[in-house]
Amino acid sequence: MLKKIFGFLYQYISFRSLRARIFFMILLVGIIPSVLMRQGIVQNYEERAVEQRTQTVQAQLKIVADHLINEDYLNTPSSKVISAELDMLSNLYDGRVLIINGNFKIIKDTYGISEGKTIISEEVVKCFLGESVAKYDPENGYIEMTTPIVDDIMGESGNTAEGGGNGKSSGTGNVKGVMLTSMSNQYIVGTMEVLNRKAMLLEAIMIIIIVGIAFILSAILTRPFERVTKAINEVKAGYSNEPISVPDLAETEHIVEAFNQLLQRMKVLDDSRQEFVSNVSHELKTPLTSMKVLADSLLMQENAPAELYREFMEDIVSEIDRENRIITDLLALVKMDKTTSELNITAVDINELAELILKRLRPIARKQDVDVVFESMRPVVAEVDEVKMTLIMSNLVENAIKYNKEHGWVKVIVDADHQYFTFEVTDSGIGIPEESLTQIYERFYRVDKSHSREIGGTGLGLAISKNAVLAHRGFITVTSTEGEGTTFLVKIPLTYIAQ
Ligand code: ADP
């Protein structure tokens, strides 16, 4: 259980599972916009709030600036009304107002600290030049701004003369003084804190919801894959052998389709394996049964004559030979299946090899009164496995002799072009019926079982030959007319083509 949990967690951490990938993707797609949105909203609020506050205060300050001019406060800063107005303003905005006259002298400080001092800061100078500034210091939560105190009557004539601008940004002539105001921004900071807290709470709730959605969605989306795995595991465990069906995603359906095709192929292979095993058992049992019948009948006869013993023993020996041949052929076939890729390739003189095989088979042919002719069209040296090539050639020539008629003939021709060499065996034998032509390469297939058995056939020769030809990347074809004869043609590349 613990192992399972660790495995599950590992898959999530290592990012290997599709479920983990979907989970994290949904998480990213959901969380990133919500975080950005919160930050955007808070920042936007801050900018807007500072801007609005600055505008409101500026408007108020301008009104006060007009009063200052009207009361000539810059020259006679004794007006109680103006002082009260300035104090009220500084109280209202929780800030400090400094009035600076044309000599850069502070004539009024609502804090009462700096009166009489001179101030030549960049902002003040700029303001005298007509440029009013508002600066926000987010760290200390202060907005600092300068407001020009403009003599409007002179300013208007000045403006007209200069051809544009308003009192605030016009030339130096009408700026009589500067109001330097700094006000606390605690209100905005406080609101922002509340807003941020609320937005974060909302964000946390959203993240929880997104995690939940991601978890559920990733589970739903990967469920078909789990169902496919479960179905395949059931087949693997042997509970079922039927094609599986998990209709859901197109992707899983493709997997299921491919798996069912594989299952089908395995079934075919299994069937053919079973058929092969039962064929082998049957073929191996037949000579044993004959031997038992022969031995039993000898045992049952008391005082059987020596000639009968001899005759039966000869039959038993021939059955043993047959059993032996079947086993040898079977071993050759199994070996061929196993080692298709393990050919022992050497340069072989094909004419020489054919002559050697014919020399070995001629005595058998003579016994059956069959004439064997060899025709070599040109010298041929090819890269082949000599042992397998010998099997191919001797099987075909042996068959041509075995399935021949009395006074028949066998003709073997070796030829080549620039790419392939051919080995052709034609006989004047009994021929093969058309319907059997496609089956003769199957293991244990024989056109006439009893005849083939009589002449010592195992039904494996052509299966072995075909396997050997295919291992050389060659072809084998057959043409035959019943009662007239058969031609087998083998075509193999002169140069071995590796797999
Ligand atoms: P077998 O050991 O029985 O000869 P093969 O695999 O060599 O087995 O051949 C399969 C069957 O094909 C044979 O039983 C025979 O009926 C048929 N056959 C093969 N070669 C010839 C041939 N040259 N002429 C007629 N029939 C043939």
Coordinates of C-alpha atoms and ligand atoms in Angstrom, one line a residue:
M1 CA 0.0 0.0 0.0
L2 CA 2.8 2.4 1.1
K3 CA 4.7 1.4 -2.1
K4 CA 1.6 2.2 -4.2
I5 CA 1.2 5.6 -2.6
F6 CA 4.9 6.4 -3.1
G7 CA 4.7 5.2 -6.7
F8 CA 1.7 7.4 -7.3
L9 CA 3.5 10.4 -5.7
Y10 CA 6.6 9.7 -7.7
Q11 CA 4.7 9.7 -10.9
Y12 CA 3.3 13.1 -10.0
I13 CA 6.6 14.6 -9.0
S14 CA 8.6 13.1 -11.9
F15 CA 6.0 14.4 -14.3
R16 CA 5.9 11.0 -16.0
S17 CA 2.2 10.4 -15.7
L18 CA -0.2 11.9 -18.1
R19 CA -2.5 12.6 -15.2
A20 CA 0.2 14.7 -13.5
R21 CA 0.8 16.6 -16.7
I22 CA -2.8 17.4 -17.2
F23 CA -3.1 18.3 -13.5
F24 CA -0.3 20.8 -13.6
M25 CA -1.3 22.2 -16.9
I26 CA -4.8 23.0 -15.7
L27 CA -3.2 24.4 -12.5
L28 CA -0.9 26.7 -14.5
V29 CA -3.6 27.8 -16.9
G30 CA -6.0 28.6 -14.0
I31 CA -3.6 30.1 -11.4
I32 CA -1.4 32.4 -13.6
P33 CA -4.3 34.6 -14.8
S34 CA -5.8 34.8 -11.4
V35 CA -2.5 36.0 -9.8
L36 CA -1.9 38.4 -12.7
M37 CA -5.5 39.7 -12.3
R38 CA -5.1 40.3 -8.6
Q39 CA -1.9 42.2 -9.1
G40 CA -3.3 44.2 -12.0
I41 CA -6.4 45.2 -10.1
V42 CA -4.5 46.3 -7.0
Q43 CA -1.9 48.2 -9.0
N44 CA -4.6 49.9 -11.2
Y45 CA -6.5 50.9 -8.1
E46 CA -3.4 52.5 -6.6
E47 CA -2.6 54.5 -9.7
R48 CA -6.2 55.6 -10.0
A49 CA -6.5 56.5 -6.4
V50 CA -3.2 58.5 -6.3
E51 CA -4.3 60.3 -9.5
Q52 CA -7.7 61.2 -8.2
R53 CA -6.4 62.4 -4.9
T54 CA -3.7 64.5 -6.6
Q55 CA -6.3 66.1 -8.9
T56 CA -8.7 66.9 -6.0
V57 CA -5.9 68.4 -3.8
Q58 CA -4.5 70.3 -6.8
A59 CA -7.9 71.8 -7.4
Q60 CA -8.3 72.9 -3.8
L61 CA -4.7 74.2 -3.7
K62 CA -5.4 76.3 -6.8
I63 CA -8.4 77.9 -5.1
V64 CA -6.3 78.7 -2.1
A65 CA -3.5 80.0 -4.4
D66 CA -6.1 82.4 -5.9
H67 CA -7.0 83.5 -2.4
L68 CA -3.4 84.1 -1.6
I69 CA -3.0 86.4 -4.6
N70 CA -6.3 88.2 -3.8
E71 CA -5.2 88.8 -0.2
D72 CA -1.7 89.6 -1.3
Y73 CA -0.5 87.1 1.2
L74 CA 2.9 86.7 -0.4
N75 CA 3.8 90.2 0.6
T76 CA 1.9 90.5 3.8
P77 CA 1.5 87.0 5.3
S78 CA -0.6 88.0 8.2
S79 CA -4.1 87.2 7.0
K80 CA -5.7 85.0 9.7
V81 CA -8.3 83.8 7.3
I82 CA -5.7 82.4 4.9
S83 CA -3.7 80.9 7.7
A84 CA -6.9 79.2 9.0
E85 CA -7.7 78.0 5.5
L86 CA -4.2 76.6 5.1
D87 CA -4.3 74.9 8.5
M88 CA -7.7 73.4 7.6
L89 CA -6.3 72.1 4.3
S90 CA -3.3 70.5 6.0
N91 CA -5.6 68.9 8.6
L92 CA -8.0 67.7 6.0
Y93 CA -5.4 65.9 4.0
D94 CA -3.2 65.0 6.9
G95 CA -0.3 66.9 5.4
R96 CA 1.9 69.9 5.4
V97 CA 1.7 73.1 3.3
L98 CA 4.6 75.4 2.7
I99 CA 4.1 78.8 1.0
I100 CA 7.2 80.1 -0.7
N101 CA 7.5 83.6 -2.0
G102 CA 9.4 84.9 -5.0
N103 CA 12.7 85.0 -3.0
F104 CA 12.5 81.3 -2.3
K105 CA 11.6 82.1 1.3
I106 CA 9.2 80.0 3.3
I107 CA 6.6 82.5 4.6
K108 CA 4.2 80.0 5.9
D109 CA 4.6 76.4 7.2
T110 CA 1.5 74.7 8.6
Y111 CA 3.8 72.7 10.8
G112 CA 5.4 76.0 12.0
I113 CA 8.9 74.6 11.7
S114 CA 10.5 76.1 8.7
E115 CA 9.1 79.6 8.4
G116 CA 11.7 82.1 7.4
K117 CA 14.0 79.5 5.9
T118 CA 15.0 79.5 2.3
I119 CA 14.3 76.6 0.1
I120 CA 15.8 76.0 -3.4
S121 CA 14.8 72.5 -4.3
E122 CA 14.5 71.3 -7.9
E123 CA 10.7 71.0 -7.7
V124 CA 10.4 74.6 -6.4
V125 CA 12.6 76.0 -9.1
K126 CA 10.7 74.0 -11.7
C127 CA 7.4 75.3 -10.4
F128 CA 8.7 78.9 -10.6
L129 CA 9.5 78.1 -14.2
G130 CA 5.9 77.1 -14.7
E131 CA 6.1 73.3 -14.3
S132 CA 4.0 71.9 -11.5
V133 CA 5.0 68.5 -10.2
A134 CA 3.2 65.8 -8.3
K135 CA 5.4 63.0 -7.0
Y136 CA 4.2 59.8 -5.3
D137 CA 6.4 58.1 -2.8
P138 CA 4.8 54.7 -2.4
E139 CA 7.4 53.5 0.2
N140 CA 6.6 56.3 2.7
G141 CA 3.0 56.7 1.5
Y142 CA 3.4 60.4 0.6
I143 CA 2.3 62.5 -2.3
E144 CA 4.4 65.6 -2.8
M145 CA 3.2 68.4 -5.1
T146 CA 4.0 71.9 -6.1
T147 CA 1.4 74.5 -7.1
P148 CA 2.3 77.8 -8.6
I149 CA 0.8 80.9 -7.1
V150 CA -0.1 82.8 -10.2
D151 CA -1.2 86.4 -10.5
D152 CA -4.1 85.9 -12.9
I153 CA -4.5 89.4 -14.1
M154 CA -0.9 89.8 -15.1
G155 CA -0.8 86.2 -16.2
E156 CA -3.6 86.7 -18.7
S157 CA -1.8 89.6 -20.4
G158 CA 1.5 87.5 -20.2
N159 CA -0.3 84.5 -21.7
T160 CA -1.7 86.5 -24.5
A161 CA 1.7 88.0 -25.2
E162 CA 3.3 84.6 -25.3
G163 CA 0.4 83.2 -27.3
G164 CA -0.7 80.2 -25.2
G165 CA -0.6 78.1 -22.0
N166 CA -2.5 78.6 -18.8
G167 CA -1.4 80.2 -15.5
K168 CA 0.1 77.0 -14.2
S169 CA 2.5 76.4 -17.1
S170 CA 3.0 79.8 -18.5
G171 CA 6.3 81.8 -18.3
T172 CA 8.0 83.0 -15.2
G173 CA 6.6 86.5 -15.2
N174 CA 3.3 85.7 -13.3
V175 CA 4.4 82.9 -10.9
K176 CA 4.6 84.9 -7.7
G177 CA 5.1 82.1 -5.3
V178 CA 4.9 78.3 -4.9
M179 CA 2.9 76.1 -2.6
L180 CA 4.8 73.0 -1.6
T181 CA 2.4 70.4 -0.3
S182 CA 3.1 66.9 1.0
M183 CA 0.2 64.8 2.1
S184 CA -0.1 61.5 3.7
N185 CA -1.3 58.7 1.6
Q186 CA -2.4 56.5 4.5
Y187 CA -5.9 56.4 3.3
I188 CA -4.9 54.9 0.0
V189 CA -2.4 52.5 1.6
G190 CA -5.1 51.4 4.0
T191 CA -7.7 50.8 1.3
M192 CA -5.1 49.0 -0.8
E193 CA -4.3 46.7 2.1
V194 CA -7.9 45.8 2.5
L195 CA -8.3 45.3 -1.2
N196 CA -5.2 43.2 -1.4
R197 CA -6.3 41.0 1.5
K198 CA -9.7 40.5 -0.1
A199 CA -8.2 39.8 -3.5
M200 CA -5.8 37.3 -1.9
L201 CA -8.6 35.6 -0.1
L202 CA -10.5 35.4 -3.4
E203 CA -7.3 34.1 -5.1
A204 CA -6.8 31.4 -2.4
I205 CA -10.4 30.3 -2.9
M206 CA -9.9 30.2 -6.7
I207 CA -6.7 28.2 -6.3
I208 CA -8.5 25.7 -4.1
I209 CA -11.3 25.4 -6.7
I210 CA -8.7 25.2 -9.6
V211 CA -6.8 22.4 -7.7
G212 CA -10.0 20.6 -7.2
I213 CA -11.0 21.0 -10.9
A214 CA -7.5 20.0 -12.1
F215 CA -7.6 16.9 -9.9
I216 CA -11.1 15.8 -11.1
L217 CA -10.4 16.6 -14.7
S218 CA -7.0 14.9 -14.8
A219 CA -8.7 11.8 -13.3
I220 CA -11.6 11.9 -15.7
L221 CA -9.3 12.4 -18.8
T222 CA -7.0 9.6 -17.9
R223 CA -9.7 7.1 -16.8
P224 CA -10.0 5.5 -20.3
F225 CA -6.3 4.7 -20.2
E226 CA -6.7 3.0 -16.8
R227 CA -9.7 1.1 -18.2
V228 CA -7.6 -0.1 -21.2
T229 CA -4.7 -1.1 -18.9
K230 CA -7.2 -3.0 -16.7
A231 CA -8.8 -4.8 -19.7
I232 CA -5.3 -5.7 -21.1
N233 CA -4.3 -7.0 -17.7
E234 CA -7.3 -9.2 -17.5
V235 CA -6.4 -10.7 -20.9
K236 CA -2.8 -11.1 -19.7
A237 CA -3.9 -12.8 -16.5
G238 CA -5.9 -15.2 -18.6
Y239 CA -9.4 -14.3 -17.3
S240 CA -10.5 -13.6 -20.9
N241 CA -9.3 -14.2 -24.4
E242 CA -11.9 -12.1 -26.1
P243 CA -11.1 -8.9 -28.0
I244 CA -11.4 -6.0 -25.5
S245 CA -13.7 -3.0 -26.0
V246 CA -13.2 0.4 -24.2
P247 CA -15.2 2.9 -26.3
D248 CA -14.2 6.4 -25.1
L249 CA -11.4 8.5 -26.4
A250 CA -10.2 8.1 -30.0
E251 CA -6.7 7.6 -28.7
T252 CA -7.6 4.7 -26.4
E253 CA -9.7 3.2 -29.2
H254 CA -6.6 3.1 -31.4
I255 CA -4.7 1.4 -28.6
V256 CA -7.5 -1.1 -28.1
E257 CA -7.7 -1.7 -31.9
A258 CA -4.0 -2.4 -32.1
F259 CA -4.1 -4.7 -29.1
N260 CA -7.0 -6.7 -30.5
Q261 CA -5.1 -7.1 -33.7
L262 CA -2.1 -8.4 -31.7
L263 CA -4.4 -10.7 -29.8
Q264 CA -5.8 -12.0 -33.1
R265 CA -2.3 -12.7 -34.4
M266 CA -1.3 -14.4 -31.2
K267 CA -4.4 -16.6 -31.5
V268 CA -3.5 -17.6 -35.0
L269 CA 0.1 -18.3 -33.9
D270 CA -1.2 -20.3 -30.9
D271 CA -3.6 -22.3 -33.2
S272 CA -0.8 -23.0 -35.7
R273 CA 1.5 -24.0 -32.8
Q274 CA -1.2 -26.4 -31.5
E275 CA -1.8 -27.8 -34.9
F276 CA 2.0 -28.3 -35.4
V277 CA 2.3 -30.1 -32.1
S278 CA -0.6 -32.4 -32.8
N279 CA 0.9 -33.0 -36.3
V280 CA 4.3 -33.8 -34.9
S281 CA 2.8 -36.2 -32.3
H282 CA 0.8 -37.9 -35.0
E283 CA 3.7 -38.2 -37.4
L284 CA 6.0 -39.6 -34.6
K285 CA 3.3 -42.0 -33.4
T286 CA 2.7 -43.6 -36.8
P287 CA 6.0 -45.4 -37.1
L288 CA 5.8 -46.4 -33.5
T289 CA 2.3 -47.9 -34.0
S290 CA 3.6 -49.9 -37.0
M291 CA 6.5 -51.2 -35.0
K292 CA 4.3 -52.2 -32.2
V293 CA 1.9 -54.1 -34.6
L294 CA 4.8 -55.9 -36.2
A295 CA 6.4 -56.8 -32.9
D296 CA 3.1 -57.9 -31.4
S297 CA 2.2 -60.2 -34.3
L298 CA 5.6 -61.8 -33.9
L299 CA 5.1 -62.3 -30.2
M300 CA 1.7 -63.8 -30.7
Q301 CA 2.9 -66.5 -33.1
E302 CA 4.6 -69.3 -31.3
N303 CA 7.4 -70.9 -33.3
A304 CA 7.3 -68.3 -36.0
P305 CA 9.7 -69.1 -38.8
A306 CA 13.1 -67.4 -39.0
E307 CA 12.2 -65.9 -42.4
L308 CA 9.1 -64.2 -40.9
Y309 CA 11.2 -62.8 -38.1
R310 CA 13.7 -61.4 -40.6
E311 CA 11.0 -59.9 -42.8
F312 CA 9.3 -58.2 -39.8
M313 CA 12.6 -57.0 -38.4
E314 CA 13.4 -55.4 -41.8
D315 CA 10.0 -53.6 -41.6
I316 CA 10.7 -52.5 -38.1
V317 CA 14.2 -51.2 -39.1
S318 CA 12.6 -49.2 -42.0
E319 CA 10.0 -47.7 -39.5
I320 CA 12.9 -46.8 -37.2
D321 CA 14.6 -45.1 -40.2
R322 CA 11.5 -43.2 -40.9
E323 CA 11.1 -42.0 -37.3
N324 CA 14.7 -41.0 -37.5
R325 CA 14.2 -39.0 -40.7
I326 CA 11.2 -37.2 -39.2
I327 CA 13.2 -36.2 -36.2
T328 CA 16.1 -35.1 -38.3
D329 CA 13.9 -33.0 -40.5
L330 CA 12.0 -31.5 -37.5
L331 CA 15.3 -30.5 -35.9
A332 CA 16.4 -28.9 -39.2
L333 CA 13.2 -27.0 -39.3
V334 CA 13.3 -25.8 -35.7
K335 CA 16.9 -24.8 -36.2
M336 CA 16.0 -22.9 -39.3
D337 CA 13.2 -21.0 -37.5
K338 CA 15.6 -20.0 -34.7
T339 CA 18.6 -19.0 -36.8
T340 CA 17.2 -17.1 -39.8
S341 CA 19.5 -14.3 -38.9
E342 CA 22.5 -16.5 -38.2
L343 CA 23.5 -17.6 -41.6
N344 CA 27.1 -18.7 -42.1
I345 CA 27.7 -16.9 -45.4
T346 CA 30.6 -17.8 -47.6
A347 CA 31.4 -17.6 -51.3
V348 CA 30.2 -20.9 -52.8
D349 CA 30.6 -22.3 -56.3
I350 CA 27.0 -23.2 -57.1
N351 CA 27.8 -25.4 -60.1
E352 CA 30.3 -27.4 -58.0
L353 CA 27.8 -27.8 -55.2
A354 CA 25.0 -28.9 -57.6
E355 CA 27.4 -31.5 -59.1
L356 CA 28.2 -32.8 -55.7
I357 CA 24.6 -33.2 -54.7
L358 CA 23.7 -34.9 -57.9
K359 CA 26.6 -37.3 -57.5
R360 CA 25.2 -38.3 -54.1
L361 CA 21.6 -38.7 -55.4
R362 CA 22.3 -40.4 -58.7
P363 CA 22.5 -43.9 -57.2
I364 CA 19.0 -43.5 -55.8
A365 CA 17.8 -42.2 -59.1
R366 CA 19.3 -45.1 -60.9
K367 CA 17.5 -47.5 -58.5
Q368 CA 14.2 -45.9 -59.7
D369 CA 15.3 -45.8 -63.3
V370 CA 15.3 -42.0 -63.4
D371 CA 17.9 -40.2 -65.5
V372 CA 19.4 -37.1 -63.9
V373 CA 20.8 -34.3 -66.2
F374 CA 22.8 -31.3 -65.1
E375 CA 23.1 -28.2 -67.2
S376 CA 25.3 -25.2 -66.2
M377 CA 24.7 -22.1 -68.2
R378 CA 27.6 -20.1 -66.7
P379 CA 30.0 -20.2 -63.8
V380 CA 28.2 -19.0 -60.6
V381 CA 29.8 -18.0 -57.3
A382 CA 27.3 -16.7 -54.7
E383 CA 27.4 -15.6 -51.1
V384 CA 25.3 -18.2 -49.4
D385 CA 25.1 -20.5 -46.4
E386 CA 26.5 -23.7 -47.9
V387 CA 24.7 -26.1 -45.5
K388 CA 21.3 -24.5 -46.1
M389 CA 21.9 -24.3 -49.8
T390 CA 22.7 -28.0 -49.8
L391 CA 19.4 -28.7 -48.0
I392 CA 17.4 -26.7 -50.6
M393 CA 19.1 -28.4 -53.6
S394 CA 19.0 -31.9 -52.3
N395 CA 15.3 -31.6 -51.1
L396 CA 14.2 -30.4 -54.6
V397 CA 16.2 -33.0 -56.5
E398 CA 15.2 -35.8 -54.1
N399 CA 11.5 -34.9 -54.6
A400 CA 12.0 -34.8 -58.3
I401 CA 13.4 -38.3 -58.2
K402 CA 10.9 -39.6 -55.6
Y403 CA 7.7 -38.3 -57.3
N404 CA 8.8 -39.4 -60.8
K405 CA 7.7 -42.2 -63.1
E406 CA 9.5 -45.2 -64.4
H407 CA 12.1 -44.3 -67.1
G408 CA 11.6 -40.7 -66.1
W409 CA 14.1 -37.8 -66.1
V410 CA 15.2 -34.9 -63.9
K411 CA 16.9 -31.8 -65.3
V412 CA 18.8 -29.4 -63.1
I413 CA 19.8 -26.0 -64.6
V414 CA 22.0 -23.4 -62.9
D415 CA 22.0 -19.9 -64.4
A416 CA 22.5 -16.3 -63.3
D417 CA 22.0 -12.7 -64.2
H418 CA 23.9 -9.8 -62.8
Q419 CA 21.8 -9.9 -59.5
Y420 CA 20.5 -13.3 -58.9
F421 CA 21.4 -16.9 -59.6
T422 CA 18.7 -19.5 -60.4
F423 CA 18.5 -23.2 -59.6
E424 CA 15.9 -24.9 -61.6
V425 CA 14.7 -28.6 -61.1
T426 CA 12.3 -30.0 -63.7
D427 CA 11.0 -33.5 -63.7
S428 CA 8.8 -35.8 -65.8
G429 CA 7.0 -37.0 -62.7
I430 CA 3.5 -37.3 -61.4
G431 CA 2.9 -33.5 -61.0
I432 CA 1.0 -31.7 -58.3
P433 CA -2.7 -30.9 -58.5
E434 CA -3.4 -27.2 -58.9
E435 CA -5.3 -26.9 -55.6
S436 CA -2.3 -28.3 -53.7
L437 CA 0.3 -25.9 -55.2
T438 CA -0.1 -23.3 -52.4
Q439 CA -0.1 -25.9 -49.6
I440 CA 3.0 -27.9 -50.5
Y441 CA 5.2 -25.6 -48.4
E442 CA 3.2 -26.3 -45.2
R443 CA 4.7 -28.5 -42.6
F444 CA 3.6 -32.1 -43.0
Y445 CA 1.5 -31.4 -46.0
R446 CA 1.6 -34.2 -48.6
V447 CA -0.5 -34.5 -51.7
D448 CA -0.9 -38.2 -51.3
K449 CA -0.1 -39.2 -47.7
S450 CA 0.2 -42.9 -48.1
H451 CA 2.2 -42.7 -51.3
S452 CA 4.6 -40.1 -49.8
R453 CA 5.0 -42.2 -46.7
E454 CA 5.6 -45.3 -48.8
I455 CA 8.5 -43.6 -50.5
G456 CA 9.9 -42.2 -47.2
G457 CA 8.6 -38.6 -47.3
T458 CA 8.1 -36.7 -44.1
G459 CA 6.2 -33.7 -45.5
L460 CA 8.8 -31.3 -44.1
G461 CA 11.3 -31.1 -47.0
L462 CA 9.6 -28.2 -48.9
A463 CA 8.9 -26.3 -45.6
I464 CA 12.6 -26.5 -44.8
S465 CA 13.6 -25.5 -48.3
K466 CA 11.3 -22.5 -48.4
N467 CA 12.6 -21.3 -45.0
A468 CA 16.1 -21.6 -46.2
V469 CA 15.4 -19.7 -49.4
L470 CA 13.6 -16.9 -47.5
A471 CA 16.6 -16.6 -45.1
H472 CA 18.7 -15.8 -48.2
R473 CA 16.1 -13.2 -49.3
G474 CA 15.3 -15.3 -52.3
F475 CA 12.1 -16.7 -53.9
I476 CA 10.9 -20.2 -54.7
T477 CA 8.2 -20.8 -57.3
V478 CA 6.6 -23.9 -58.7
T479 CA 4.8 -24.8 -61.9
S480 CA 3.3 -28.2 -62.4
T481 CA 0.9 -30.2 -64.7
E482 CA -0.6 -33.3 -63.2
G483 CA 0.7 -36.4 -64.9
E484 CA 3.3 -34.5 -66.9
G485 CA 5.8 -33.1 -64.4
T486 CA 6.9 -30.3 -62.1
T487 CA 9.4 -27.4 -62.2
F488 CA 10.7 -25.8 -59.1
L489 CA 12.6 -22.5 -59.5
V490 CA 14.8 -21.0 -56.8
K491 CA 16.1 -17.5 -57.2
I492 CA 18.7 -16.1 -54.7
P493 CA 20.7 -12.9 -54.7
L494 CA 24.4 -13.4 -55.7
T495 CA 25.4 -11.0 -52.9
Y496 CA 24.0 -11.7 -49.5
I497 CA 21.7 -8.9 -48.3
A498 CA 21.9 -8.5 -44.6
Q499 CA 18.6 -8.1 -42.7
Ligands
ADP1 P1 7.9 -35.1 -48.6 O1 8.8 -35.5 -47.5 O2 6.6 -35.8 -48.4 O3 8.4 -35.2 -49.9 P2 7.9 -32.3 -49.1 O4 7.6 -31.2 -48.2 O5 9.2 -32.4 -49.7 O6 7.5 -33.6 -48.3 O7 6.8 -32.2 -50.2 C1 5.5 -32.0 -49.9 C2 4.6 -32.7 -50.9 O8 4.6 -32.0 -52.2 C3 5.0 -34.1 -51.2 O9 4.4 -35.0 -50.3 C4 4.4 -34.3 -52.6 O10 3.1 -34.7 -52.6 C5 4.5 -32.9 -53.2 N1 5.7 -32.8 -54.1 C6 6.9 -32.2 -53.8 N2 7.7 -32.2 -54.8 C7 7.1 -32.8 -55.8 C8 7.4 -33.1 -57.2 N3 8.6 -32.8 -57.7 N4 6.5 -33.7 -58.0 C9 5.3 -34.0 -57.4 N5 4.9 -33.8 -56.2 C10 5.8 -33.2 -55.4

